[in-house]
Tab-separated table of C-alpha atoms and ligand atoms in Angstrom:
chain	number	residue	atom	x	y	z
A	3	UNK	CA	81.176	91.230	-50.204
A	4	UNK	CA	78.085	90.191	-51.757
A	5	UNK	CA	78.758	86.881	-50.463
A	6	UNK	CA	79.793	87.849	-47.098
A	7	UNK	CA	76.773	89.792	-46.492
A	8	UNK	CA	74.729	86.748	-47.667
A	9	UNK	CA	76.311	84.436	-44.137
A	10	UNK	CA	76.007	86.872	-42.301
A	11	UNK	CA	71.858	86.621	-42.989
A	12	UNK	CA	72.291	82.967	-42.468
A	13	UNK	CA	74.770	83.365	-39.221
A	14	UNK	CA	71.897	85.619	-37.729
A	15	UNK	CA	68.817	83.220	-37.699
A	16	UNK	CA	70.785	80.145	-37.010
A	17	UNK	CA	69.887	78.074	-33.957
A	18	UNK	CA	71.198	75.416	-31.883
A	19	UNK	CA	69.321	73.638	-29.421
A	20	UNK	CA	71.930	71.431	-28.009
A	21	UNK	CA	75.092	71.562	-27.212
A	22	UNK	CA	76.092	68.950	-30.245
A	23	UNK	CA	74.712	71.621	-32.455
A	24	UNK	CA	76.360	74.158	-30.863
A	25	UNK	CA	79.672	72.645	-31.562
A	26	UNK	CA	78.290	71.768	-35.049
A	27	UNK	CA	78.074	75.794	-35.479
A	28	UNK	CA	81.800	76.350	-34.436
A	29	UNK	CA	82.889	74.078	-36.540
A	30	UNK	CA	81.011	74.680	-39.763
A	31	UNK	CA	81.971	78.278	-39.644
A	32	UNK	CA	84.944	78.817	-37.213
A	33	UNK	CA	86.472	75.861	-37.059
A	34	UNK	CA	90.136	75.342	-39.174
A	35	UNK	CA	88.278	74.373	-41.884
A	36	UNK	CA	84.811	76.617	-41.355
A	37	UNK	CA	83.810	78.947	-43.638
A	38	UNK	CA	85.894	82.022	-41.978
A	39	UNK	CA	89.251	80.660	-42.552
A	40	UNK	CA	88.026	79.774	-45.711
A	41	UNK	CA	86.909	83.709	-46.605
A	42	UNK	CA	90.391	84.955	-45.310
A	43	UNK	CA	92.322	82.436	-47.865
A	44	UNK	CA	90.786	85.060	-50.204
A	45	UNK	CA	92.527	87.787	-48.875
A	46	UNK	CA	95.477	86.950	-51.575
A	47	UNK	CA	92.875	87.382	-54.897
A	48	UNK	CA	92.158	91.216	-53.498
A	49	UNK	CA	93.896	93.749	-55.516
A	50	UNK	CA	96.480	95.676	-53.089
A	51	UNK	CA	94.789	98.877	-52.731
A	52	UNK	CA	91.784	96.819	-51.821
A	53	UNK	CA	92.672	95.004	-49.168
A	54	UNK	CA	92.498	97.216	-46.255
A	55	UNK	CA	88.838	97.839	-46.548
A	56	UNK	CA	88.523	94.045	-47.297
A	57	UNK	CA	90.397	93.279	-43.810
A	58	UNK	CA	88.039	95.226	-42.262
A	59	UNK	CA	85.369	94.177	-43.150
A	60	UNK	CA	86.456	90.682	-42.741
A	61	UNK	CA	87.820	91.186	-39.421
A	62	UNK	CA	84.273	92.704	-38.739
A	63	UNK	CA	82.584	89.430	-39.918
A	64	UNK	CA	84.907	87.059	-38.102
A	65	UNK	CA	83.857	89.159	-34.335
A	66	UNK	CA	80.257	88.571	-35.704
A	67	UNK	CA	80.265	85.089	-36.185
A	68	UNK	CA	82.264	84.712	-33.098
A	69	UNK	CA	79.771	86.657	-31.101
A	70	UNK	CA	77.034	84.821	-32.425
A	71	UNK	CA	78.829	81.534	-31.264
A	72	UNK	CA	78.915	82.947	-27.502
A	73	UNK	CA	75.536	83.649	-27.608
A	74	UNK	CA	74.506	80.593	-29.143
A	75	UNK	CA	76.818	78.734	-26.259
A	76	UNK	CA	75.034	81.147	-23.197
A	77	UNK	CA	71.419	79.955	-24.466
A	78	UNK	CA	72.388	76.236	-24.167
A	79	UNK	CA	73.812	76.088	-21.018
A	80	UNK	CA	70.716	79.082	-19.655
A	81	UNK	CA	68.517	75.494	-20.893
A	82	UNK	CA	70.152	72.852	-18.952
A	83	UNK	CA	71.739	71.826	-22.082
A	84	UNK	CA	68.444	71.420	-24.483
A	85	UNK	CA	66.295	73.719	-25.838
A	86	UNK	CA	62.591	74.277	-24.909
A	87	UNK	CA	61.946	74.477	-28.861
A	88	UNK	CA	62.298	71.199	-29.748
A	89	UNK	CA	61.380	69.398	-26.658
A	90	UNK	CA	57.405	68.521	-25.601
A	91	UNK	CA	56.930	68.776	-22.004
A	92	UNK	CA	53.735	66.746	-22.728
A	93	UNK	CA	54.627	63.618	-23.077
A	94	UNK	CA	55.159	61.116	-20.826
A	95	UNK	CA	58.353	60.584	-19.088
A	96	UNK	CA	60.393	57.567	-19.965
A	97	UNK	CA	58.926	54.387	-18.053
A	98	UNK	CA	61.352	53.214	-14.645
A	99	UNK	CA	61.000	49.429	-14.753
A	100	UNK	CA	60.537	48.559	-10.709
A	101	UNK	CA	62.240	45.457	-10.438
A	102	UNK	CA	60.978	42.105	-8.293
A	103	UNK	CA	62.570	40.871	-4.750
A	104	UNK	CA	64.212	37.717	-5.558
A	105	UNK	CA	62.250	35.051	-3.645
A	106	UNK	CA	64.931	33.803	-1.911
A	107	UNK	CA	64.580	37.584	-0.116
A	108	UNK	CA	61.106	37.574	-0.160
A	109	UNK	CA	61.231	34.319	2.111
A	110	UNK	CA	64.491	35.320	3.358
A	111	UNK	CA	62.627	38.504	4.708
A	112	UNK	CA	59.688	37.040	5.829
A	113	UNK	CA	61.141	34.374	7.912
A	114	UNK	CA	63.737	37.138	9.907
A	115	UNK	CA	60.742	38.907	10.462
A	116	UNK	CA	58.924	36.367	12.408
A	117	UNK	CA	62.029	35.370	14.816
A	118	UNK	CA	62.695	39.171	15.324
A	119	UNK	CA	59.172	39.657	16.600
A	120	UNK	CA	60.092	36.586	19.195
A	121	UNK	CA	63.392	38.538	20.079
A	122	UNK	CA	65.875	37.123	18.036
A	123	UNK	CA	68.568	39.691	16.327
A	124	UNK	CA	70.288	39.253	13.055
A	125	UNK	CA	73.550	38.127	12.650
A	126	UNK	CA	76.134	37.859	9.956
A	127	UNK	CA	79.344	36.418	9.240
A	128	UNK	CA	82.203	35.997	6.455
A	129	UNK	CA	81.195	33.384	3.881
A	130	UNK	CA	84.849	32.106	4.144
A	131	UNK	CA	85.473	30.097	7.100
A	132	UNK	CA	88.336	28.456	8.804
A	133	UNK	CA	88.020	25.085	9.867
A	134	UNK	CA	87.301	25.882	13.696
A	135	UNK	CA	84.554	28.406	13.464
A	136	UNK	CA	82.286	25.813	10.383
A	137	UNK	CA	83.721	22.523	11.351
A	138	UNK	CA	85.838	21.969	15.034
A	139	UNK	CA	84.113	24.104	17.533
A	140	UNK	CA	80.613	22.570	16.416
A	141	UNK	CA	81.678	19.248	17.684
A	142	UNK	CA	82.654	17.982	13.878
A	143	UNK	CA	84.988	14.748	14.421
A	144	UNK	CA	88.622	15.653	12.540
A	145	UNK	CA	86.927	12.133	10.071
A	146	UNK	CA	83.591	13.341	9.402
A	147	UNK	CA	82.769	13.381	6.368
A	148	UNK	CA	81.100	16.516	5.680
A	149	UNK	CA	84.959	17.839	5.854
A	150	UNK	CA	85.847	15.569	3.056
A	151	UNK	CA	86.868	17.705	-0.038
A	152	UNK	CA	84.278	15.790	-1.958
A	153	UNK	CA	81.728	17.662	0.666
A	154	UNK	CA	83.369	21.456	1.427
A	155	UNK	CA	85.309	23.602	-1.419
A	156	UNK	CA	88.516	24.722	0.158
A	157	UNK	CA	90.854	27.173	-0.911
A	158	UNK	CA	93.178	25.950	-2.677
A	159	UNK	CA	95.838	28.894	-2.269
A	160	UNK	CA	95.360	28.250	1.702
A	161	UNK	CA	93.132	25.022	2.600
A	162	UNK	CA	92.910	25.907	6.144
A	163	UNK	CA	89.862	28.138	4.784
A	164	UNK	CA	86.771	26.901	3.142
A	165	UNK	CA	83.813	28.120	1.964
A	166	UNK	CA	80.967	27.528	5.171
A	167	UNK	CA	79.195	24.649	4.374
A	168	UNK	CA	76.310	26.082	6.793
A	169	UNK	CA	75.634	29.690	8.570
A	170	UNK	CA	76.738	27.433	12.141
A	171	UNK	CA	80.135	28.832	11.704
A	172	UNK	CA	78.152	32.738	12.096
A	173	UNK	CA	76.583	31.582	15.679
A	174	UNK	CA	80.562	30.234	16.421
A	175	UNK	CA	81.287	33.836	16.294
A	176	UNK	CA	78.407	35.415	18.408
A	177	UNK	CA	79.266	33.091	21.254
A	178	UNK	CA	82.662	33.532	21.135
A	179	UNK	CA	81.808	37.388	21.419
A	180	UNK	CA	78.858	37.294	23.461
A	181	UNK	CA	77.706	35.600	26.276
A	182	UNK	CA	74.316	34.141	27.444
A	183	UNK	CA	71.630	34.730	27.084
A	184	UNK	CA	72.275	34.888	22.779
A	185	UNK	CA	69.538	35.083	20.734
A	186	UNK	CA	70.533	35.307	17.290
A	187	UNK	CA	69.313	33.986	14.038
A	188	UNK	CA	71.675	33.994	11.372
A	189	UNK	CA	70.790	34.104	7.552
A	190	UNK	CA	73.058	33.319	4.857
A	191	UNK	CA	75.087	31.301	1.878
A	192	UNK	CA	76.670	28.456	2.297
A	193	UNK	CA	78.136	26.459	-0.040
A	194	UNK	CA	78.367	22.510	-0.948
A	195	UNK	CA	80.593	20.195	-3.313
A	196	UNK	CA	77.932	19.049	-4.967
A	197	UNK	CA	76.794	18.034	-8.554
A	198	UNK	CA	73.969	20.793	-9.887
A	199	UNK	CA	70.878	19.207	-11.049
A	200	UNK	CA	67.240	20.377	-10.078
A	201	UNK	CA	67.726	18.660	-6.640
A	202	UNK	CA	71.120	19.793	-5.959
A	203	UNK	CA	73.380	23.106	-5.893
A	204	UNK	CA	76.587	23.774	-5.160
A	205	UNK	CA	75.352	26.344	-3.037
A	206	UNK	CA	72.103	27.285	-1.174
A	207	UNK	CA	70.860	29.466	1.552
A	208	UNK	CA	69.966	28.832	4.991
A	209	UNK	CA	68.711	30.518	8.170
A	210	UNK	CA	69.956	29.323	11.544
A	211	UNK	CA	68.851	30.301	15.078
A	212	UNK	CA	70.379	30.018	18.355
A	213	UNK	CA	68.855	30.422	21.464
A	214	UNK	CA	71.045	30.128	24.518
A	215	UNK	CA	70.020	30.755	28.109
A	216	UNK	CA	69.178	29.374	31.901
A	217	UNK	CA	66.465	27.168	31.735
A	218	UNK	CA	66.029	26.892	27.526
A	219	UNK	CA	64.445	23.092	27.332
A	220	UNK	CA	63.055	21.000	24.344
A	221	UNK	CA	59.871	22.691	24.869
A	222	UNK	CA	61.010	25.875	24.291
A	223	UNK	CA	62.493	24.399	20.823
A	224	UNK	CA	58.948	22.873	20.403
A	225	UNK	CA	56.617	26.066	20.792
A	226	UNK	CA	59.251	28.260	19.428
A	227	UNK	CA	59.454	26.438	15.905
A	228	UNK	CA	55.642	25.816	15.728
A	229	UNK	CA	54.621	29.372	16.320
A	230	UNK	CA	57.264	29.964	13.387
A	231	UNK	CA	55.342	27.272	11.381
A	232	UNK	CA	52.228	28.898	12.308
A	233	UNK	CA	53.055	32.385	10.717
A	234	UNK	CA	55.095	31.516	7.573
A	235	UNK	CA	52.741	28.741	6.527
A	236	UNK	CA	49.243	29.632	7.988
A	237	UNK	CA	46.986	28.851	11.511
A	238	UNK	CA	45.617	25.107	9.654
A	239	UNK	CA	49.106	23.650	9.132
A	240	UNK	CA	50.527	21.347	11.720
A	241	UNK	CA	53.911	20.103	12.577
A	242	UNK	CA	55.646	16.948	13.770
A	243	UNK	CA	58.547	16.283	15.459
A	244	UNK	CA	60.753	12.916	14.518
A	245	UNK	CA	64.178	12.264	16.179
A	246	UNK	CA	67.648	13.037	14.197
A	247	UNK	CA	71.041	13.117	14.657
A	248	UNK	CA	73.523	16.284	14.406
A	249	UNK	CA	76.957	16.072	15.801
A	250	UNK	CA	75.979	19.779	17.220
A	251	UNK	CA	73.128	19.032	19.295
A	252	UNK	CA	71.990	16.311	21.290
A	253	UNK	CA	68.945	15.268	21.410
A	254	UNK	CA	68.386	15.926	17.490
A	255	UNK	CA	64.516	16.333	15.791
A	256	UNK	CA	63.613	17.168	12.229
A	257	UNK	CA	60.308	18.644	11.931
A	258	UNK	CA	57.852	18.197	8.979
A	259	UNK	CA	54.973	20.011	8.197
A	260	UNK	CA	51.462	19.227	7.047
A	261	UNK	CA	51.962	19.145	3.009
A	262	UNK	CA	50.623	22.585	1.788
A	263	UNK	CA	50.503	20.980	-1.973
A	264	UNK	CA	47.613	18.304	-1.080
A	265	UNK	CA	46.755	19.844	2.917
A	266	UNK	CA	47.966	16.277	4.608
A	267	UNK	CA	46.132	13.547	1.784
A	268	UNK	CA	48.748	12.647	-0.453
A	269	UNK	CA	50.245	13.658	-2.968
A	270	UNK	CA	53.995	14.331	-5.638
A	271	UNK	CA	54.962	17.218	-3.536
A	272	UNK	CA	55.258	14.866	0.053
A	273	UNK	CA	55.658	11.906	-1.778
A	274	UNK	CA	52.174	10.573	-0.629
A	275	UNK	CA	53.110	11.019	2.823
A	276	UNK	CA	51.133	14.009	3.721
A	277	UNK	CA	54.113	15.685	5.571
A	278	UNK	CA	57.201	17.756	4.493
A	279	UNK	CA	60.498	17.851	6.408
A	280	UNK	CA	61.439	21.619	6.599
A	281	UNK	CA	64.511	22.355	9.051
A	282	UNK	CA	66.454	20.194	11.570
A	283	UNK	CA	67.009	21.399	15.431
A	284	UNK	CA	68.231	19.827	18.963
A	285	UNK	CA	69.376	21.309	22.167
A	286	UNK	CA	72.999	22.419	21.212
A	287	UNK	CA	75.423	19.977	22.283
A	288	UNK	CA	77.231	20.858	25.727
A	289	UNK	CA	80.629	19.896	23.732
A	290	UNK	CA	79.485	23.097	21.612
A	291	UNK	CA	78.922	25.488	25.131
A	292	UNK	CA	81.691	24.519	27.021
A	293	UNK	CA	83.803	25.310	22.985
A	294	UNK	CA	82.830	28.682	24.183
A	295	UNK	CA	83.634	28.799	28.063
A	296	UNK	CA	79.548	28.586	28.408
A	297	UNK	CA	79.168	26.345	31.127
A	298	UNK	CA	76.560	23.791	30.278
A	299	UNK	CA	75.485	22.885	33.517
A	300	UNK	CA	73.994	26.535	33.881
A	301	UNK	CA	73.080	27.350	30.571
A	302	UNK	CA	71.177	25.052	28.313
A	303	UNK	CA	70.148	26.303	24.337
A	304	UNK	CA	68.402	25.170	21.384
A	305	UNK	CA	69.394	25.381	17.474
A	306	UNK	CA	68.035	25.466	14.144
A	307	UNK	CA	68.452	25.811	10.676
A	308	UNK	CA	66.208	25.481	7.774
A	309	UNK	CA	67.587	25.957	3.552
A	310	UNK	CA	65.305	28.149	2.318
A	311	UNK	CA	65.029	27.090	-1.378
A	312	UNK	CA	63.347	24.120	0.442
A	313	UNK	CA	60.987	26.752	2.058
A	314	UNK	CA	60.449	28.834	-1.157
A	315	UNK	CA	59.458	25.912	-2.732
A	316	UNK	CA	57.027	24.985	-1.260
A	317	UNK	CA	55.527	28.196	-0.421
A	318	UNK	CA	55.846	29.248	-4.312
A	319	UNK	CA	56.147	25.708	-5.737
A	320	UNK	CA	59.520	26.195	-7.224
A	321	UNK	CA	60.482	22.696	-8.702
A	322	UNK	CA	63.990	23.347	-9.962
A	323	UNK	CA	66.320	24.673	-7.430
A	324	UNK	CA	68.804	26.294	-10.709
A	325	UNK	CA	65.844	28.792	-11.102
A	326	UNK	CA	67.042	30.395	-7.952
A	327	UNK	CA	70.532	31.697	-9.724
A	328	UNK	CA	69.405	31.745	-13.231
A	329	UNK	CA	68.638	35.005	-13.332
A	330	UNK	CA	66.004	34.320	-15.880
A	331	UNK	CA	63.548	37.136	-15.559
A	332	UNK	CA	60.434	35.449	-16.959
A	333	UNK	CA	60.893	33.687	-13.171
A	334	UNK	CA	61.948	36.622	-11.431
A	335	UNK	CA	59.382	38.664	-12.543
A	336	UNK	CA	56.758	36.281	-10.990
A	337	UNK	CA	57.647	38.026	-8.108
A	338	UNK	CA	56.697	40.996	-8.470
A	339	UNK	CA	53.397	41.061	-6.579
A	340	UNK	CA	54.853	39.273	-4.015
A	341	UNK	CA	56.004	41.499	-0.756
B	13	LIG	C1	69.425	21.782	8.475
B	13	LIG	C2	70.262	21.426	10.257
B	13	LIG	C3	70.638	22.364	12.026
B	13	LIG	C4	72.022	23.562	13.830
B	13	LIG	C5	71.872	23.501	12.680
B	13	LIG	C6	73.331	24.588	15.486
B	13	LIG	C7	74.216	25.841	15.763
B	13	LIG	C8	74.778	25.325	16.677
B	13	LIG	C9	74.584	25.085	17.747
B	13	LIG	C10	73.888	24.049	17.182
B	13	LIG	CL1	75.851	27.037	16.806
B	13	LIG	N1	73.204	23.575	17.027
B	13	LIG	N2	72.736	23.930	14.634
B	13	LIG	C11	71.284	22.747	14.540
B	13	LIG	C12	70.388	21.491	13.626
B	13	LIG	C13	70.265	21.887	12.810
B	13	LIG	O1	70.514	22.274	10.750
B	13	LIG	O2	68.979	20.885	7.637
B	13	LIG	N3	70.195	22.469	7.995
B	13	LIG	C14	69.275	23.036	6.682
């Protein structure tokens, strides 16, 4: 009886600030190996004539303990699972680390926003493509080396599918479903079967643009891309076009900008020429237009494509392509200050 009195005092004084502490209380006093059960086990040692009185005391002790348990449970629930006693609300909060945008995303967003201001709409499409949208529609002949297994990833289960090698496949899908005037800009990841090194990777990020309407000329191509360069790299940047060849454009041109690193006087980045190549472009080949039922006598268009890794390398001086996909936060954190 004396023991029970002592336990009652202890129980009355018990506190529990968390759900775990409430559970510990239950186990200690009301569990199958708890105190209440243990004291009830004492019943067999009580002389018969006292059993009734002791039984009543025991019962009352059990109810007392259960009531206390309910009380603790309620007060923890009311305080949202933690007690007001053991929390110092004046402590500073846990820091929430703010991430940074990936440099390729930063550059992609910059490129897109410039072309959006010129009225281009953003279009996206699948990374797994069929031969027609990636190659056939783009006027690449059956025996073109780009179609080779060595250069293109084909899907094992169905070699009619491949990983797109450029986002021209997205423009193909736009031409398939829309009529001119067409003015789209297509960002996305593209894949090529290359041995990975500082200068080559098996995937990269591209932005391609396409503009088709009546009377679109090479002058429009030049002025559009010149405007892009001025917005992207600054008003002092000069451009030059060099004749080139792509199966999907005719005529074709590559565009260089004056080297951002040395300002044109010659350095390692521009291999001492003062110029660096940033994109390929040209007037859309009439065959490509006709592939989509676009009358090449009525409509003309220009198109261009650029690798974002290259733009990013020039803007942020990233000298190893592998850095973009290694997820090394020492690299990524350097862009926290960029937009
Ligand atoms: C490069 C060069 C280029 C195109 C992409 C294109 C798309 C259509 C029709 C015609 Cl739908 N051309 N795209 C044209 C010229 C160059 O990309 O160096 N890319 C990284």
